[in-house]
XYZ file of C-alpha atoms in Angstrom:
562
model
C 66.674 122.021 132.596
C 68.220 125.069 130.999
C 71.632 124.704 129.400
C 73.701 127.839 129.151
C 76.571 128.687 126.828
C 79.564 130.905 127.363
C 79.476 134.308 125.774
C 81.110 134.380 122.362
C 81.837 137.232 119.967
C 80.529 136.172 116.576
C 81.732 137.570 113.256
C 80.199 140.931 112.446
C 78.363 139.661 109.342
C 76.472 137.171 111.510
C 75.625 139.813 114.089
C 73.938 141.832 111.356
C 71.600 138.956 110.449
C 67.960 139.348 111.381
C 66.484 137.351 114.241
C 64.477 134.244 113.297
C 61.001 135.312 114.365
C 59.155 131.990 114.693
C 59.725 130.288 118.073
C 61.674 127.038 117.839
C 60.308 123.937 119.496
C 62.320 122.649 122.433
C 64.171 119.413 121.677
C 62.588 116.325 123.253
C 65.351 114.136 124.682
C 63.457 110.938 123.814
C 64.044 111.777 120.142
C 67.720 110.958 120.605
C 66.725 107.286 120.460
C 65.547 107.747 116.884
C 68.493 109.844 115.748
C 71.087 108.081 113.599
C 73.714 109.212 111.115
C 73.250 106.047 109.059
C 75.076 102.757 108.559
C 78.778 102.388 107.929
C 78.444 100.490 104.643
C 77.310 102.668 101.747
C 75.418 99.781 100.110
C 73.316 99.295 103.279
C 73.076 102.889 104.487
C 69.385 103.602 105.124
C 70.044 107.357 105.250
C 71.663 107.607 101.831
C 68.431 108.183 99.860
C 67.656 111.309 101.859
C 71.176 112.600 102.456
C 73.301 111.931 99.378
C 74.597 115.092 97.777
C 77.155 115.562 95.001
C 80.447 116.940 96.248
C 82.681 118.831 93.872
C 84.753 115.703 93.158
C 81.586 113.691 92.440
C 80.325 116.364 90.043
C 83.711 116.316 88.313
C 83.290 112.567 87.874
C 80.407 113.264 85.476
C 82.165 116.046 83.600
C 84.728 113.841 81.900
C 85.472 110.252 80.984
C 86.805 108.439 84.033
C 87.480 104.755 84.575
C 88.816 104.731 88.147
C 87.257 106.207 91.289
C 89.611 106.214 94.268
C 89.093 106.907 97.936
C 90.334 105.572 101.273
C 88.372 102.834 103.012
C 85.026 104.391 103.975
C 85.617 107.418 101.775
C 82.360 107.160 99.831
C 83.037 104.790 96.916
C 80.158 102.435 97.660
C 77.841 105.373 98.365
C 78.515 106.797 94.891
C 78.137 103.299 93.407
C 74.724 102.922 95.023
C 73.676 106.483 94.215
C 74.370 105.839 90.537
C 72.709 102.440 90.539
C 69.617 103.536 92.502
C 69.036 106.822 90.682
C 69.986 109.087 93.590
C 72.124 111.503 91.573
C 70.435 114.907 91.476
C 72.181 116.949 88.812
C 70.850 118.855 85.807
C 70.534 116.645 82.701
C 73.341 118.450 80.922
C 75.681 117.089 83.612
C 74.302 113.590 84.085
C 71.333 112.172 82.205
C 70.225 108.709 83.320
C 68.341 108.184 80.050
C 71.632 108.036 78.161
C 73.063 105.202 80.259
C 72.461 101.558 80.899
C 73.915 101.013 84.347
C 75.415 97.559 84.890
C 76.368 96.983 88.519
C 79.113 94.455 89.284
C 79.508 94.026 93.020
C 77.750 90.803 93.979
C 80.702 88.788 92.678
C 82.785 90.079 95.574
C 80.610 89.184 98.549
C 81.714 86.404 100.863
C 78.192 85.018 100.717
C 78.330 84.726 96.929
C 78.773 81.498 94.990
C 81.373 83.301 92.904
C 83.822 83.187 95.777
C 85.717 79.919 96.160
C 89.111 80.899 97.473
C 90.576 77.413 97.102
C 90.258 77.840 93.335
C 92.884 80.574 93.317
C 96.480 79.402 92.985
C 99.781 81.259 93.271
C 100.641 80.186 89.726
C 97.668 81.962 88.181
C 99.091 84.811 86.103
C 97.675 88.204 85.208
C 96.764 87.088 81.660
C 94.391 84.457 83.007
C 92.755 87.039 85.290
C 92.496 89.493 82.375
C 90.750 86.881 80.273
C 88.482 85.888 83.157
C 87.456 89.503 83.704
C 86.800 90.010 79.995
C 84.516 86.965 79.812
C 82.719 87.925 83.024
C 82.061 91.546 81.978
C 81.018 90.456 78.479
C 78.467 88.115 80.029
C 77.095 90.899 82.229
C 76.659 93.189 79.207
C 74.863 90.527 77.146
C 72.653 89.771 80.150
C 71.821 93.503 80.423
C 70.824 93.710 76.756
C 68.692 90.548 76.899
C 66.922 91.693 80.043
C 66.406 95.393 79.353
C 66.693 96.093 75.615
C 65.180 93.131 73.792
C 62.431 95.427 72.451
C 64.827 97.317 70.187
C 64.357 96.840 66.405
C 67.896 95.497 65.852
C 67.749 92.934 68.663
C 67.294 89.859 66.412
C 70.310 90.863 64.367
C 72.319 91.255 67.584
C 71.369 87.733 68.736
C 72.502 86.278 65.428
C 75.932 87.879 65.791
C 76.541 86.520 69.292
C 74.853 83.114 68.911
C 78.143 81.205 68.879
C 78.809 82.024 72.519
C 75.287 81.068 73.640
C 74.208 81.671 77.227
C 77.713 81.170 78.598
C 77.288 83.706 81.367
C 75.276 81.285 83.490
C 78.078 78.724 83.177
C 80.956 81.050 84.023
C 82.377 82.257 87.313
C 85.336 84.521 87.888
C 87.639 81.791 89.114
C 86.982 79.024 86.568
C 88.288 80.309 83.217
C 90.080 77.010 82.489
C 87.097 74.848 83.469
C 84.939 77.056 81.290
C 86.960 76.796 78.077
C 87.286 73.027 78.502
C 83.493 72.735 78.664
C 83.163 75.107 75.727
C 85.877 73.179 73.840
C 86.997 76.315 72.068
C 89.913 78.695 72.566
C 89.512 82.336 73.580
C 91.515 85.312 72.363
C 91.518 88.851 73.782
C 93.788 91.579 72.445
C 94.905 94.022 75.144
C 96.869 97.021 73.963
C 97.594 95.234 70.713
C 99.007 92.180 72.486
C 96.968 88.952 72.161
C 96.037 86.866 75.209
C 95.043 83.336 74.318
C 93.623 80.489 76.380
C 93.074 77.072 74.789
C 91.317 73.951 76.101
C 93.404 71.065 77.372
C 91.111 68.597 75.642
C 91.739 68.473 71.906
C 88.739 67.816 69.701
C 88.936 66.100 66.326
C 87.075 68.894 64.578
C 89.089 72.054 64.976
C 86.957 74.994 66.093
C 87.629 78.598 65.306
C 88.651 80.459 68.494
C 86.365 83.136 69.881
C 87.907 86.610 69.637
C 86.426 88.554 72.532
C 87.272 91.958 71.028
C 84.933 91.234 68.104
C 82.101 90.302 70.460
C 82.708 93.426 72.561
C 82.551 95.494 69.357
C 79.196 93.897 68.509
C 77.880 94.708 71.976
C 79.265 98.254 71.758
C 77.583 98.802 68.371
C 74.244 97.633 69.779
C 74.370 100.173 72.611
C 75.545 102.878 70.210
C 72.763 102.228 67.692
C 70.244 102.668 70.511
C 71.840 105.893 71.834
C 73.011 104.253 75.065
C 76.287 103.947 76.931
C 76.836 100.913 79.129
C 78.201 102.249 82.416
C 79.794 99.256 84.155
C 80.126 99.941 87.882
C 82.639 97.644 89.609
C 82.752 97.791 93.410
C 83.752 95.771 96.508
C 86.979 94.532 94.961
C 88.784 94.959 98.289
C 86.344 92.558 99.987
C 87.213 89.891 97.467
C 91.005 90.006 97.670
C 91.685 91.114 101.229
C 92.466 87.610 102.569
C 94.621 86.601 99.621
C 98.405 86.708 99.265
C 100.146 89.769 97.842
C 100.854 87.884 94.597
C 97.230 86.924 94.002
C 95.910 90.377 94.952
C 98.300 92.080 92.546
C 97.526 89.773 89.620
C 93.792 89.953 90.250
C 93.752 93.762 90.282
C 96.264 93.928 87.430
C 94.094 91.647 85.275
C 91.038 93.809 85.911
C 92.904 97.013 85.036
C 94.272 95.416 81.858
C 90.692 94.550 80.891
C 89.382 98.031 81.722
C 92.126 99.665 79.680
C 91.096 97.709 76.591
C 87.356 98.332 77.106
C 87.923 102.058 77.664
C 88.773 102.395 73.965
C 85.188 101.508 73.018
C 82.844 104.441 72.443
C 79.740 103.172 74.257
C 81.109 100.844 76.916
C 82.432 102.707 79.933
C 83.870 100.662 82.831
C 84.117 102.495 86.170
C 86.115 100.797 88.930
C 85.618 101.924 92.540
C 88.790 100.974 94.374
C 90.602 101.870 97.590
C 93.434 104.336 97.052
C 95.944 102.075 98.792
C 95.023 99.051 96.640
C 95.402 101.090 93.466
C 98.835 102.491 94.287
C 100.399 99.979 96.668
C 100.855 97.006 94.330
C 103.105 98.661 91.744
C 100.506 97.917 89.093
C 101.963 97.853 85.586
C 100.355 100.690 83.652
C 101.418 103.878 81.919
C 100.326 106.368 84.544
C 100.634 109.365 82.210
C 97.950 107.829 80.002
C 95.856 106.780 82.957
C 95.889 109.821 85.246
C 93.330 111.810 83.249
C 90.834 108.987 83.819
C 91.431 108.696 87.568
C 89.161 110.623 89.947
C 89.867 110.710 93.677
C 86.912 111.391 95.962
C 87.772 114.166 98.367
C 85.835 116.468 100.652
C 86.356 120.157 101.205
C 85.660 121.539 104.676
C 82.311 123.042 103.693
C 81.247 119.753 102.109
C 82.092 117.860 105.293
C 79.806 120.208 107.236
C 77.164 119.700 104.546
C 77.431 115.975 105.189
C 76.646 116.520 108.883
C 73.674 118.762 108.074
C 72.189 116.407 105.489
C 72.429 113.515 107.935
C 70.635 115.574 110.575
C 67.893 116.591 108.161
C 67.350 112.965 107.118
C 65.761 112.518 110.562
C 61.973 113.010 110.403
C 61.721 114.806 113.770
C 64.471 117.277 112.869
C 63.173 117.950 109.369
C 59.633 118.587 110.644
C 60.669 120.921 113.450
C 63.940 122.565 112.409
C 64.193 122.569 108.600
C 62.427 125.940 108.459
C 65.163 127.420 110.649
C 67.699 125.888 108.263
C 66.035 127.590 105.287
C 66.038 130.849 107.196
C 69.790 130.603 107.782
C 70.290 129.887 104.094
C 68.155 132.809 102.960
C 69.876 135.247 105.298
C 73.361 133.995 104.546
C 72.995 134.071 100.774
C 71.405 137.477 100.430
C 73.390 139.644 98.118
C 73.661 137.821 94.810
C 73.901 134.125 95.699
C 71.391 131.923 93.902
C 69.787 128.842 95.340
C 66.808 126.645 94.674
C 64.956 123.760 96.251
C 64.549 120.556 94.285
C 61.793 118.137 95.225
C 62.998 114.648 95.986
C 61.586 111.375 97.323
C 61.700 112.504 100.939
C 59.069 114.763 102.476
C 61.462 117.635 102.881
C 62.928 119.651 100.029
C 66.660 119.273 99.692
C 68.807 122.248 98.946
C 71.242 122.370 96.055
C 73.265 125.525 95.467
C 74.735 125.957 92.061
C 76.152 128.517 89.725
C 77.848 128.303 86.362
C 81.208 129.695 85.379
C 82.053 130.873 81.878
C 82.476 127.304 80.637
C 79.030 126.310 81.909
C 80.418 123.883 84.459
C 78.620 123.251 87.716
C 80.386 124.694 90.738
C 79.627 122.969 94.020
C 82.844 123.832 95.829
C 80.746 125.572 98.457
C 77.491 123.622 98.383
C 76.544 125.472 101.533
C 78.869 128.169 102.801
C 81.061 126.939 105.668
C 79.927 129.684 108.047
C 76.250 129.100 107.296
C 76.589 125.351 107.779
C 78.473 125.929 111.008
C 75.655 128.096 112.331
C 73.020 125.408 111.804
C 75.243 122.742 113.387
C 75.452 124.926 116.509
C 71.728 124.349 117.010
C 72.386 120.723 118.022
C 76.020 120.483 119.092
C 78.132 122.395 121.618
C 79.548 125.736 120.652
C 82.891 124.695 122.120
C 84.633 121.478 123.141
C 86.514 121.764 126.410
C 90.029 120.357 125.982
C 91.113 120.909 129.576
C 94.435 122.704 129.953
C 94.494 123.255 126.181
C 91.414 125.458 126.523
C 88.263 125.450 124.424
C 87.904 124.783 120.724
C 84.971 125.703 118.495
C 83.047 122.526 117.665
C 83.526 122.423 113.875
C 87.214 123.233 114.228
C 87.447 120.420 116.780
C 85.940 118.000 114.239
C 88.575 118.840 111.641
C 91.506 118.930 114.074
C 90.590 115.638 115.707
C 89.140 113.545 112.874
C 91.401 114.446 109.951
C 93.900 111.836 108.822
C 97.439 112.613 107.632
C 96.094 113.502 104.184
C 93.775 116.154 105.693
C 90.805 113.945 104.894
C 87.802 113.531 107.195
C 86.437 110.120 106.299
C 82.611 110.086 105.865
C 82.379 106.624 107.409
C 84.351 107.884 110.406
C 81.911 110.796 110.765
C 78.955 108.409 110.756
C 80.624 106.220 113.370
C 81.659 109.159 115.568
C 78.222 110.796 115.639
C 76.406 107.496 116.162
C 78.689 106.747 119.109
C 78.117 110.272 120.427
C 74.343 109.754 120.328
C 74.596 106.397 122.136
C 76.892 107.888 124.783
C 74.470 110.764 125.425
C 71.534 108.364 125.770
C 73.568 106.385 128.332
C 74.429 109.631 130.105
C 70.752 110.626 130.258
C 69.848 107.188 131.614
C 72.412 107.604 134.382
C 70.827 110.926 135.347
C 67.387 109.270 135.546
C 65.100 111.550 137.555
C 67.304 114.606 137.001
C 67.361 114.168 133.233
C 65.213 116.709 131.377
C 62.357 115.566 129.174
C 63.163 118.350 126.775
C 66.094 120.656 126.111
C 65.234 124.352 126.122
C 66.410 126.350 123.121
C 68.533 129.344 124.053
C 68.899 132.459 121.933
C 72.400 133.803 121.494
C 73.183 137.141 119.783
C 72.695 135.680 116.302
C 71.807 131.998 116.611
C 69.859 129.411 118.634
C 71.351 126.561 120.592
C 70.275 123.324 122.304
C 72.446 121.806 125.006
C 71.796 118.249 123.831
C 75.286 116.798 124.267
C 77.269 116.906 127.503
C 80.933 117.845 127.504
C 81.835 114.770 129.538
C 80.944 112.273 126.799
C 83.308 113.653 124.144
C 86.623 112.367 125.583
C 85.314 108.809 126.061
C 83.752 108.675 122.593
C 86.850 110.126 120.966
C 89.164 107.580 122.615
C 86.947 104.753 121.414
C 86.985 106.142 117.879
C 90.765 106.563 117.951
C 91.295 102.991 119.053
C 88.915 101.559 116.468
C 90.599 103.507 113.668
C 93.992 102.155 114.757
C 92.586 98.635 114.916
C 91.232 99.050 111.368
C 94.696 99.946 110.076
C 96.227 97.032 111.999
C 93.720 94.702 110.345
C 94.277 96.105 106.842
C 98.038 95.551 107.138
C 97.539 91.765 107.577
C 101.278 90.992 107.342
C 102.596 90.067 110.819
C 105.876 91.973 110.351
C 103.955 95.056 109.199
C 101.694 94.816 112.248
C 104.669 94.525 114.610
C 106.323 97.659 113.218
C 102.984 99.479 113.207
C 102.545 98.803 116.930
C 106.100 100.053 117.537
C 105.352 103.312 115.701
C 102.072 103.640 117.587
C 103.877 103.437 120.947
C 106.403 106.063 119.843
C 103.796 108.625 118.789
C 101.400 108.628 121.726
C 102.929 111.725 123.336
C 104.603 113.203 120.265
C 103.345 113.497 116.732
C 106.509 112.729 114.757
C 109.072 109.974 114.354
C 112.087 109.461 112.130
C 112.935 106.615 109.803
C 115.803 105.527 112.042
C 113.766 105.574 115.272
C 112.430 102.107 114.488
C 114.981 99.367 115.176
C 114.204 97.203 112.155
C 116.908 94.652 113.040
C 115.365 94.076 116.440
C 111.926 93.795 114.843
C 113.333 91.416 112.225
C 112.128 93.280 109.142
C 114.136 94.051 106.026
C 114.779 97.690 105.057
C 112.955 97.486 101.708
C 109.915 95.957 103.394
C 110.008 98.669 106.079
C 110.088 101.307 103.318
C 107.137 99.607 101.636
C 105.231 99.724 104.931
C 105.850 103.464 105.326
C 104.606 104.043 101.779
C 101.496 102.026 102.563
C 100.854 103.858 105.854
C 101.070 107.122 103.934
C 98.427 105.883 101.475
C 96.232 104.902 104.426
C 96.505 108.431 105.854
C 98.287 107.273 109.007
C 101.478 109.236 108.386
C 102.749 112.098 106.248
C 106.393 112.749 105.399
C 107.023 116.328 106.548
C 110.796 116.291 106.101
C 113.284 113.835 104.670
C 112.580 110.569 106.518
C 110.600 112.425 109.182
C 106.952 111.459 109.500
C 104.017 113.130 111.208
C 101.074 111.302 112.796
C 97.793 113.257 113.119
C 95.992 113.636 116.425
C 93.431 111.018 115.387
C 96.093 108.298 115.727
C 97.985 109.587 118.785
C 96.519 107.003 121.111
C 97.828 103.750 122.576
C 96.099 101.058 120.563
C 94.512 98.078 122.219
C 93.260 95.237 120.051
C 90.247 94.783 122.317
C 87.052 96.742 121.802
C 86.781 99.635 124.251
C 83.519 99.734 126.210
């Protein structure tokens, strides 16, 4: 079966490129069954080892001292967490040198299958100071555990043990929710100074012999000095916080996050202990957390993706497939070589996978790495055309070039194309095409013939007919995700009202929603709109006028669409 494309006038610089001389192998349709863009959870993504690349915002993360990494749900936080923890970061040593860090991962405490999670232990009366203290004790235990496990061979280890002996092996006896049970068993008070203000917790049981309280700041200083004397920085990676608090009340969520941030702020003053919290953007901003933002903002890094980096993401996921890398990576290198002739530098760096991953880099006058255009947008677009349609037919609206269609249809209100959404969309596209091929049965080709256009090659792997059905399913699932995140019944009711209003038009006004009829107070309605903005569902384009992107202009159903 030969698949033909419409004629298209390409940019003149592409027309001048030389023809790729080596014949390309036709694409075997059975290979679709083995093609995957990965798993939706970064911690479990089996494609991450072969496809992780540092975006500009990730590179910036290693060029300064940051304590907070923000992104929307599915925006790449857990992928960066895992990349750091599993040694997947591929940057020159002057930007990130693993040998200088001891990486302490804190994410198991937030899994629903973990013994740390006993929701009945949390009470509305628990205040932020108790959570701050609990976090301090927990993180201190993780650091001592790291030293005992990984750095007991250092010459000053015995001296270190002597200094911390009074707290013993308390880590094994402590869990995040039982600070009061813990100090009663320890029969000693705890003190932790945060921003110069002391937080103290004392046991309910009074012992005849008065014991000197443990001052956590002194123990942290001892731990910090041990890392410093051994030329190490403890990089504490904290992830999956949203999994832990998502079913809790607003009050508990706020205090829990507030306590952690209070703890991080105190630890960030230490020279060789560097806490790094990966947290959803909406959780960070939506709770009116009490902090001095002017002091904090320089240590906050938001993960974002430029258009070229989003196309890179698609290419790297394609090249993580063994069949594609063996048969079409040489064509990819050809496109790169042709596109970057004329002064652009590039090099291949050998990695764990059998193919050699490309990393483009150049230095400005300050010596900083510049990955704003990891692969030029136009070059990336040309390789993507090998596998995906040149255009998407939008009916009466005409045709739209495929990469433009991706951005127009998958961007949220903050102009962000979520990596997890891309994985989901392309995986669904692959499944839909396999189903389509199965329906064709005898008429389905065993291989797709490669066609040569004026300056590129193209397979007709994906049928136009599958795009509308896949896109509708993706739209509905994204709306259902927002509905689930909102949790509050009044929020969900108003959200459904807004959804109905914006199916055929992309804007609504503050007053369009009858809040009296929906039985929601004005201040709570305003809080919802702020939250929906953080989630990328809406953007205020004029005073009290909000725009909804195309991704969410679909009538939501709470049932899964087949």
